Amino acid sequence: MDHSHAPTTFTIATPQLFDGAALRGPALVTISDGRIEDVRFATQSPPDAITLPADAILAPGFIDVQVNGGGGVLLNDEPTAAGVRRIVEAHRKAGTTGCLPTLITDRIDVMERLAAVAPAASQIPGVLGFHLEGPAINKVRKGIHLESEVRVLDARDLAAMKRFGNCGRSLVTLAPECVPQPLIDELVAAGLRVSAGHTDAAASQLRLAADHGVTGITHLFNAMSQLTARAPGVVGAALDDDRLFAGIICDGLHVEPASLRIALRCKGRDRLMLVTDAMPLVGTDEQKFLLQGREITLERDRLTGPDGTLAGAHLTMIDAVRNAVALLGVGIDDALIMASRTPATFLGLASELGSIAPGYRADLVALNSRFEVVETWIGGRSALLA
């Protein structure tokens, strides 16, 4: 594939097209000025077309709503445009064409530093917004989050959070039982999406939060109240409530495969979305990093803190797609929907992203039969030209 020039109009010839709904066979996808202009189902391609390998699938680019780091960068340590760019570039190599760089519970000044650069950083190709995971979480379900920084939101926290409302499709994760309901209304009114996570809420509390605009569940099963016979908890309420989208870490470590399959049966491919919860070692050969002063160690794809607590994941979206096929027993079409169309819908971007059809943004991934990323395009621009 010759990408030495960047024409504003070009055609990709793919032996297999996944258009966001189903596998469609051979196709020609014409892109003009960063958007899809035409899709034709044909085997004869024009001589100047970009021709994908014989075993390739062209699909909507992956969308990851929870990315703590990558390329050796943890967003909390480098809440800068340069740091964001490094994270995005690391994940793009694994097929992610849109993500929410994620700031976990930290000091208010760290959130304010990110807020200051967020308007410019949200224009970086591949950034769809930001994810603020904390600090209004439940200490009982804090996981690896630093307990000393978990807090009730004050006016300064709220002001910083609201600054992200105009930066793409940004997201806040909080514990519904730890905030007053009007605060959820206020965040939603500011243009933010709100997810429940790191929460010990009762099912009734989560349902009430959903009434007030909570639409997501952050890493389903992990760091939340569990499903039992007489107390459904967040897990039970999330599985039961069709209003709620749920992110899930499909690495075989965070959630047992049987639980993954149960979640899919309850939520379906249109409400269950693959996330990585990735840490900075993605895209590097390093085996350790520091998380807020604590050494996190990688061993057999498992990241743990000094006390053995899971500390995010060593996972990419192409890994998650591969694992979904293997662990969930689904076809590649369902796995791709959970990696692209479903998160696009969750973010309110279903008319722009997650499908390959005329008028949609040309955010695309080509992968081969070994689940290797062959190429990506963001706004019609190839990774080799980025």
Tab-separated table of C-alpha atoms in Angstrom:
chain	number	residue	atom	x	y	z
A	1	MET	CA	0.000	0.000	0.000
A	2	ASP	CA	1.480	3.277	-1.088
A	3	HIS	CA	0.572	6.150	1.252
A	4	SER	CA	3.259	8.543	0.101
A	5	HIS	CA	0.593	11.068	-0.877
A	6	ALA	CA	-2.596	12.071	0.921
A	7	PRO	CA	-5.313	12.643	-1.689
A	8	THR	CA	-8.530	14.168	-0.435
A	9	THR	CA	-10.455	11.510	-2.380
A	10	PHE	CA	-9.382	7.873	-2.550
A	11	THR	CA	-10.822	4.368	-2.597
A	12	ILE	CA	-10.077	1.377	-0.365
A	13	ALA	CA	-10.628	-2.050	-1.908
A	14	THR	CA	-11.346	-4.607	0.795
A	15	PRO	CA	-11.961	-8.339	0.383
A	16	GLN	CA	-14.353	-8.203	3.340
A	17	LEU	CA	-16.336	-5.225	4.605
A	18	PHE	CA	-17.875	-5.040	8.052
A	19	ASP	CA	-20.118	-2.003	7.792
A	20	GLY	CA	-21.088	-1.785	11.477
A	21	ALA	CA	-23.968	-4.245	11.187
A	22	ALA	CA	-22.762	-7.320	9.288
A	23	LEU	CA	-20.024	-8.755	7.099
A	24	ARG	CA	-20.842	-7.766	3.522
A	25	GLY	CA	-18.127	-9.362	1.370
A	26	PRO	CA	-15.841	-7.534	-1.086
A	27	ALA	CA	-16.364	-3.802	-1.330
A	28	LEU	CA	-14.982	-0.499	-2.538
A	29	VAL	CA	-15.140	2.326	-0.013
A	30	THR	CA	-14.563	5.819	-1.399
A	31	ILE	CA	-13.473	8.522	1.024
A	32	SER	CA	-13.560	12.232	0.299
A	33	ASP	CA	-12.442	15.043	2.597
A	34	GLY	CA	-12.377	12.767	5.631
A	35	ARG	CA	-15.832	11.256	5.159
A	36	ILE	CA	-17.205	8.190	3.445
A	37	GLU	CA	-18.596	9.219	0.079
A	38	ASP	CA	-19.630	5.876	-1.386
A	39	VAL	CA	-19.743	2.143	-0.636
A	40	ARG	CA	-19.974	-0.283	-3.571
A	41	PHE	CA	-20.027	-4.049	-3.375
A	42	ALA	CA	-17.689	-5.120	-6.130
A	43	THR	CA	-14.619	-7.248	-6.676
A	44	GLN	CA	-13.071	-5.194	-9.481
A	45	SER	CA	-11.127	-2.283	-8.039
A	46	PRO	CA	-9.776	0.798	-9.804
A	47	PRO	CA	-6.012	0.733	-10.419
A	48	ASP	CA	-5.315	3.557	-7.979
A	49	ALA	CA	-7.263	1.987	-5.087
A	50	ILE	CA	-5.627	1.113	-1.779
A	51	THR	CA	-5.894	-2.671	-1.872
A	52	LEU	CA	-6.053	-4.514	1.436
A	53	PRO	CA	-4.526	-7.985	1.932
A	54	ALA	CA	-6.577	-11.008	0.892
A	55	ASP	CA	-7.520	-11.919	4.483
A	56	ALA	CA	-8.332	-8.391	5.642
A	57	ILE	CA	-11.563	-6.973	7.032
A	58	LEU	CA	-12.262	-3.246	6.811
A	59	ALA	CA	-14.331	-2.149	9.825
A	60	PRO	CA	-15.311	0.981	11.728
A	61	GLY	CA	-12.422	2.079	13.929
A	62	PHE	CA	-12.435	0.945	17.547
A	63	ILE	CA	-13.697	3.343	20.234
A	64	ASP	CA	-12.356	2.974	23.784
A	65	VAL	CA	-14.044	5.020	26.515
A	66	GLN	CA	-11.509	4.140	29.235
A	67	VAL	CA	-7.796	4.652	28.525
A	68	ASN	CA	-5.600	5.562	31.492
A	69	GLY	CA	-2.356	5.450	29.572
A	70	GLY	CA	-0.196	4.004	26.841
A	71	GLY	CA	3.156	4.457	25.167
A	72	GLY	CA	4.822	4.858	28.555
A	73	VAL	CA	2.517	7.719	29.590
A	74	LEU	CA	0.004	7.753	32.456
A	75	LEU	CA	-2.448	10.621	31.952
A	76	ASN	CA	-2.326	11.493	35.667
A	77	ASP	CA	1.435	12.049	35.378
A	78	GLU	CA	1.317	13.951	32.085
A	79	PRO	CA	-2.014	15.804	31.833
A	80	THR	CA	-0.724	17.678	28.791
A	81	ALA	CA	-1.457	17.749	25.069
A	82	ALA	CA	1.843	15.941	24.463
A	83	GLY	CA	0.928	13.255	26.972
A	84	VAL	CA	-2.499	12.788	25.412
A	85	ARG	CA	-0.944	12.501	21.952
A	86	ARG	CA	1.461	9.774	23.118
A	87	ILE	CA	-1.395	7.756	24.633
A	88	VAL	CA	-3.549	8.079	21.519
A	89	GLU	CA	-0.710	7.099	19.196
A	90	ALA	CA	0.075	3.976	21.239
A	91	HIS	CA	-3.515	2.770	21.069
A	92	ARG	CA	-3.988	3.666	17.423
A	93	LYS	CA	-1.483	0.954	16.547
A	94	ALA	CA	-3.987	-1.513	18.019
A	95	GLY	CA	-6.933	-0.200	16.007
A	96	THR	CA	-8.308	2.473	18.329
A	97	THR	CA	-9.330	5.473	16.233
A	98	GLY	CA	-11.307	7.199	18.993
A	99	CYS	CA	-10.831	7.189	22.757
A	100	LEU	CA	-11.432	9.006	26.016
A	101	PRO	CA	-8.075	9.503	27.785
A	102	THR	CA	-8.900	8.782	31.419
A	103	LEU	CA	-7.832	10.619	34.568
A	104	ILE	CA	-8.243	8.528	37.701
A	105	THR	CA	-8.846	9.927	41.189
A	106	ASP	CA	-6.192	12.533	41.961
A	107	ARG	CA	-5.618	15.984	43.425
A	108	ILE	CA	-7.778	18.831	42.185
A	109	ASP	CA	-4.799	20.609	40.642
A	110	VAL	CA	-4.165	17.607	38.375
A	111	MET	CA	-7.752	17.768	37.112
A	112	GLU	CA	-7.418	21.520	36.595
A	113	ARG	CA	-4.184	21.065	34.632
A	114	LEU	CA	-5.967	18.662	32.287
A	115	ALA	CA	-8.988	20.951	32.055
A	116	ALA	CA	-6.717	23.789	30.931
A	117	VAL	CA	-5.379	21.816	27.955
A	118	ALA	CA	-8.533	19.806	27.218
A	119	PRO	CA	-10.010	22.169	24.567
A	120	ALA	CA	-6.825	21.953	22.487
A	121	ALA	CA	-6.114	18.298	23.300
A	122	SER	CA	-9.633	17.289	22.288
A	123	GLN	CA	-8.714	18.352	18.737
A	124	ILE	CA	-5.940	15.738	18.544
A	125	PRO	CA	-6.976	13.077	16.001
A	126	GLY	CA	-8.306	10.102	17.950
A	127	VAL	CA	-9.503	12.044	21.002
A	128	LEU	CA	-13.281	12.014	21.405
A	129	GLY	CA	-13.322	13.625	24.850
A	130	PHE	CA	-12.016	12.782	28.314
A	131	HIS	CA	-13.017	10.436	31.113
A	132	LEU	CA	-12.792	11.603	34.726
A	133	GLU	CA	-12.857	8.409	36.807
A	134	GLY	CA	-13.339	9.791	40.308
A	135	PRO	CA	-12.769	11.401	42.745
A	136	ALA	CA	-16.408	11.040	43.915
A	137	ILE	CA	-16.215	7.264	44.378
A	138	ASN	CA	-16.858	4.967	47.332
A	139	LYS	CA	-13.774	4.137	49.403
A	140	VAL	CA	-15.197	0.667	50.020
A	141	ARG	CA	-14.909	-0.001	46.266
A	142	LYS	CA	-11.867	2.154	45.493
A	143	GLY	CA	-9.790	-0.621	43.907
A	144	ILE	CA	-6.373	0.799	43.040
A	145	HIS	CA	-7.564	4.429	43.374
A	146	LEU	CA	-5.703	6.399	46.026
A	147	GLU	CA	-7.934	6.523	49.110
A	148	SER	CA	-6.467	9.800	50.319
A	149	GLU	CA	-7.773	11.562	47.181
A	150	VAL	CA	-11.281	10.091	47.230
A	151	ARG	CA	-13.567	12.916	48.315
A	152	VAL	CA	-16.938	14.583	48.266
A	153	LEU	CA	-17.043	16.994	45.350
A	154	ASP	CA	-16.747	20.645	46.319
A	155	ALA	CA	-17.344	23.749	44.211
A	156	ARG	CA	-13.805	23.712	42.852
A	157	ASP	CA	-14.081	20.052	41.763
A	158	LEU	CA	-17.416	20.707	40.122
A	159	ALA	CA	-16.142	23.773	38.291
A	160	ALA	CA	-13.179	21.788	36.928
A	161	MET	CA	-15.407	18.920	35.813
A	162	LYS	CA	-17.817	21.218	34.002
A	163	ARG	CA	-14.947	22.578	31.889
A	164	PHE	CA	-14.878	19.195	30.124
A	165	GLY	CA	-18.518	19.534	29.061
A	166	ASN	CA	-17.529	21.319	25.862
A	167	CYS	CA	-14.543	19.064	25.104
A	168	GLY	CA	-15.915	16.370	22.846
A	169	ARG	CA	-18.057	13.720	24.524
A	170	SER	CA	-16.541	13.647	28.004
A	171	LEU	CA	-17.525	11.269	30.786
A	172	VAL	CA	-17.516	11.299	34.592
A	173	THR	CA	-17.483	8.113	36.673
A	174	LEU	CA	-18.849	8.461	40.181
A	175	ALA	CA	-20.522	6.448	42.927
A	176	PRO	CA	-24.212	7.502	42.899
A	177	GLU	CA	-24.574	6.903	46.634
A	178	CYS	CA	-21.752	9.378	47.312
A	179	VAL	CA	-23.259	12.403	45.565
A	180	PRO	CA	-26.607	14.210	45.843
A	181	GLN	CA	-28.941	13.501	42.927
A	182	PRO	CA	-29.064	17.176	41.826
A	183	LEU	CA	-25.299	17.016	41.232
A	184	ILE	CA	-25.829	14.310	38.614
A	185	ASP	CA	-28.421	16.557	36.965
A	186	GLU	CA	-25.905	19.409	37.022
A	187	LEU	CA	-23.170	17.360	35.347
A	188	VAL	CA	-25.539	16.146	32.646
A	189	ALA	CA	-26.773	19.702	32.059
A	190	ALA	CA	-23.128	20.764	31.604
A	191	GLY	CA	-22.814	18.380	28.654
A	192	LEU	CA	-21.145	15.465	30.435
A	193	ARG	CA	-22.052	11.808	30.336
A	194	VAL	CA	-22.173	10.113	33.721
A	195	SER	CA	-21.326	6.513	34.572
A	196	ALA	CA	-21.586	4.617	37.837
A	197	GLY	CA	-18.382	2.985	38.988
A	198	HIS	CA	-16.311	2.229	42.076
A	199	THR	CA	-19.658	2.105	43.814
A	200	ASP	CA	-21.336	0.166	46.603
A	201	ALA	CA	-24.802	1.411	45.656
A	202	ALA	CA	-27.937	-0.621	46.175
A	203	ALA	CA	-29.908	-1.497	43.065
A	204	SER	CA	-32.556	1.084	43.997
A	205	GLN	CA	-29.891	3.804	44.211
A	206	LEU	CA	-28.563	2.944	40.770
A	207	ARG	CA	-32.060	2.963	39.269
A	208	LEU	CA	-32.669	6.407	40.763
A	209	ALA	CA	-29.350	7.617	39.368
A	210	ALA	CA	-30.400	6.339	35.935
A	211	ASP	CA	-33.601	8.362	36.303
A	212	HIS	CA	-31.352	11.426	36.759
A	213	GLY	CA	-29.192	10.759	33.702
A	214	VAL	CA	-26.594	8.100	34.570
A	215	THR	CA	-26.269	6.112	31.343
A	216	GLY	CA	-23.177	3.958	31.834
A	217	ILE	CA	-21.502	1.415	34.077
A	218	THR	CA	-17.720	1.598	34.375
A	219	HIS	CA	-15.971	-1.810	34.081
A	220	LEU	CA	-18.971	-4.008	34.905
A	221	PHE	CA	-18.398	-6.497	37.778
A	222	ASN	CA	-15.205	-4.779	38.928
A	223	ALA	CA	-15.212	-2.407	41.938
A	224	MET	CA	-18.962	-2.486	42.556
A	225	SER	CA	-21.662	-4.144	44.661
A	226	GLN	CA	-22.391	-7.629	43.360
A	227	LEU	CA	-25.538	-9.564	42.462
A	228	THR	CA	-26.945	-11.678	45.290
A	229	ALA	CA	-30.325	-13.320	45.908
A	230	ARG	CA	-32.023	-10.479	47.755
A	231	ALA	CA	-29.663	-7.590	46.991
A	232	PRO	CA	-29.085	-7.229	43.235
A	233	GLY	CA	-26.486	-4.507	43.761
A	234	VAL	CA	-25.038	-2.486	40.925
A	235	VAL	CA	-24.251	-5.611	38.895
A	236	GLY	CA	-27.813	-6.894	39.063
A	237	ALA	CA	-29.379	-3.506	38.392
A	238	ALA	CA	-27.016	-2.912	35.469
A	239	LEU	CA	-27.822	-6.267	33.893
A	240	ASP	CA	-31.541	-5.641	34.375
A	241	ASP	CA	-31.804	-2.035	33.135
A	242	ASP	CA	-31.853	-1.628	29.365
A	243	ARG	CA	-31.175	2.108	29.693
A	244	LEU	CA	-27.635	1.431	30.851
A	245	PHE	CA	-24.588	0.777	28.702
A	246	ALA	CA	-21.835	-1.239	30.371
A	247	GLY	CA	-18.127	-1.232	29.662
A	248	ILE	CA	-16.396	-4.538	30.289
A	249	ILE	CA	-12.713	-5.505	30.479
A	250	CYS	CA	-12.463	-8.606	28.292
A	251	ASP	CA	-8.989	-9.834	29.223
A	252	GLY	CA	-9.924	-13.083	30.988
A	253	LEU	CA	-8.454	-11.689	34.220
A	254	HIS	CA	-10.849	-8.983	35.394
A	255	VAL	CA	-14.008	-10.970	34.646
A	256	GLU	CA	-14.351	-14.769	34.477
A	257	PRO	CA	-15.489	-15.954	31.016
A	258	ALA	CA	-18.797	-17.327	32.330
A	259	SER	CA	-19.605	-13.910	33.798
A	260	LEU	CA	-18.672	-12.287	30.504
A	261	ARG	CA	-21.134	-14.538	28.696
A	262	ILE	CA	-23.887	-13.851	31.245
A	263	ALA	CA	-23.356	-10.114	30.788
A	264	LEU	CA	-23.667	-10.456	27.032
A	265	ARG	CA	-26.879	-12.487	27.330
A	266	CYS	CA	-28.388	-9.818	29.587
A	267	LYS	CA	-27.132	-6.643	27.916
A	268	GLY	CA	-26.693	-7.748	24.324
A	269	ARG	CA	-24.152	-6.459	21.858
A	270	ASP	CA	-25.916	-3.085	21.649
A	271	ARG	CA	-25.404	-2.235	25.341
A	272	LEU	CA	-22.208	-4.092	26.271
A	273	MET	CA	-19.043	-2.345	25.070
A	274	LEU	CA	-15.423	-3.413	25.131
A	275	VAL	CA	-13.006	-1.189	27.063
A	276	THR	CA	-9.322	-1.604	27.856
A	277	ASP	CA	-8.807	0.304	31.135
A	278	ALA	CA	-5.276	0.393	29.740
A	279	MET	CA	-2.239	1.515	31.683
A	280	PRO	CA	1.000	3.114	30.383
A	281	LEU	CA	2.835	-0.144	29.637
A	282	VAL	CA	0.694	-0.716	26.527
A	283	GLY	CA	2.927	-0.145	23.527
A	284	THR	CA	6.153	-0.551	25.521
A	285	ASP	CA	8.425	-3.399	26.619
A	286	GLU	CA	8.483	-2.202	30.223
A	287	GLN	CA	7.340	-4.447	33.074
A	288	LYS	CA	6.790	-1.860	35.819
A	289	PHE	CA	5.548	1.692	36.370
A	290	LEU	CA	4.701	3.977	39.260
A	291	LEU	CA	1.083	4.812	39.978
A	292	GLN	CA	0.864	7.698	42.441
A	293	GLY	CA	3.953	6.458	44.259
A	294	ARG	CA	3.079	2.741	44.190
A	295	GLU	CA	4.960	0.267	42.024
A	296	ILE	CA	2.695	-1.583	39.586
A	297	THR	CA	4.079	-4.820	38.175
A	298	LEU	CA	3.165	-6.630	34.967
A	299	GLU	CA	3.231	-10.412	35.035
A	300	ARG	CA	1.449	-12.610	32.471
A	301	ASP	CA	-0.641	-9.666	31.307
A	302	ARG	CA	-1.814	-8.985	34.879
A	303	LEU	CA	-1.067	-5.590	36.438
A	304	THR	CA	-1.048	-5.518	40.233
A	305	GLY	CA	-0.100	-3.141	43.009
A	306	PRO	CA	2.036	-4.046	46.042
A	307	ASP	CA	-0.945	-5.631	47.831
A	308	GLY	CA	-2.048	-7.668	44.817
A	309	THR	CA	-4.903	-5.329	43.811
A	310	LEU	CA	-5.560	-5.262	40.076
A	311	ALA	CA	-4.302	-1.961	38.674
A	312	GLY	CA	-6.008	-1.378	35.365
A	313	ALA	CA	-5.306	-3.688	32.439
A	314	HIS	CA	-2.568	-4.512	29.984
A	315	LEU	CA	-4.960	-4.661	27.070
A	316	THR	CA	-5.592	-3.111	23.667
A	317	MET	CA	-8.820	-2.975	21.721
A	318	ILE	CA	-7.640	-5.498	19.129
A	319	ASP	CA	-6.814	-7.817	22.055
A	320	ALA	CA	-10.295	-7.226	23.474
A	321	VAL	CA	-11.894	-8.057	20.109
A	322	ARG	CA	-9.850	-11.242	19.836
A	323	ASN	CA	-10.731	-12.189	23.415
A	324	ALA	CA	-14.425	-11.507	22.846
A	325	VAL	CA	-14.457	-14.028	20.013
A	326	ALA	CA	-12.541	-16.581	22.099
A	327	LEU	CA	-14.093	-16.078	25.547
A	328	LEU	CA	-17.623	-14.988	24.667
A	329	GLY	CA	-17.990	-17.404	21.783
A	330	VAL	CA	-19.347	-14.695	19.484
A	331	GLY	CA	-18.665	-14.071	15.838
A	332	ILE	CA	-16.299	-11.369	14.675
A	333	ASP	CA	-19.309	-9.223	13.740
A	334	ASP	CA	-20.614	-9.072	17.324
A	335	ALA	CA	-17.121	-8.396	18.686
A	336	LEU	CA	-16.640	-5.524	16.239
A	337	ILE	CA	-20.022	-4.017	17.141
A	338	MET	CA	-19.055	-4.007	20.837
A	339	ALA	CA	-15.755	-2.338	19.908
A	340	SER	CA	-17.181	0.417	17.713
A	341	ARG	CA	-20.897	0.911	17.134
A	342	THR	CA	-21.969	0.395	20.749
A	343	PRO	CA	-19.492	2.855	22.302
A	344	ALA	CA	-20.309	5.309	19.504
A	345	THR	CA	-23.978	5.070	20.475
A	346	PHE	CA	-23.137	5.477	24.161
A	347	LEU	CA	-21.250	8.687	23.370
A	348	GLY	CA	-24.064	10.044	21.214
A	349	LEU	CA	-21.988	9.674	18.052
A	350	ALA	CA	-23.928	6.928	16.273
A	351	SER	CA	-24.676	9.206	13.315
A	352	GLU	CA	-20.953	9.939	12.870
A	353	LEU	CA	-19.001	6.867	13.928
A	354	GLY	CA	-19.400	3.106	14.301
A	355	SER	CA	-20.633	2.418	10.764
A	356	ILE	CA	-19.237	2.487	7.244
A	357	ALA	CA	-21.849	4.278	5.187
A	358	PRO	CA	-22.046	7.474	3.112
A	359	GLY	CA	-21.749	10.585	5.281
A	360	TYR	CA	-19.970	8.895	8.181
A	361	ARG	CA	-16.515	9.970	9.319
A	362	ALA	CA	-13.786	7.866	7.794
A	363	ASP	CA	-12.474	6.459	11.080
A	364	LEU	CA	-11.561	2.947	9.995
A	365	VAL	CA	-9.484	-0.080	10.909
A	366	ALA	CA	-8.244	-2.902	8.704
A	367	LEU	CA	-7.460	-6.152	10.525
A	368	ASN	CA	-6.365	-9.541	9.239
A	369	SER	CA	-7.410	-13.101	10.073
A	370	ARG	CA	-4.804	-13.261	12.881
A	371	PHE	CA	-6.388	-10.245	14.599
A	372	GLU	CA	-3.497	-8.001	13.658
A	373	VAL	CA	-4.093	-4.370	12.725
A	374	VAL	CA	-3.058	-3.743	9.140
A	375	GLU	CA	-3.904	-0.034	8.964
A	376	THR	CA	-6.047	2.689	10.510
A	377	TRP	CA	-7.571	5.889	9.192
A	378	ILE	CA	-8.828	8.807	11.296
A	379	GLY	CA	-10.846	11.337	9.330
A	380	GLY	CA	-9.596	9.626	6.195
A	381	ARG	CA	-5.961	10.076	7.155
A	382	SER	CA	-3.822	6.970	7.259
A	383	ALA	CA	-1.694	6.150	10.311
A	384	LEU	CA	1.366	6.189	8.068
A	385	LEU	CA	0.677	9.856	7.361
A	386	ALA	CA	-0.312	10.870	10.890
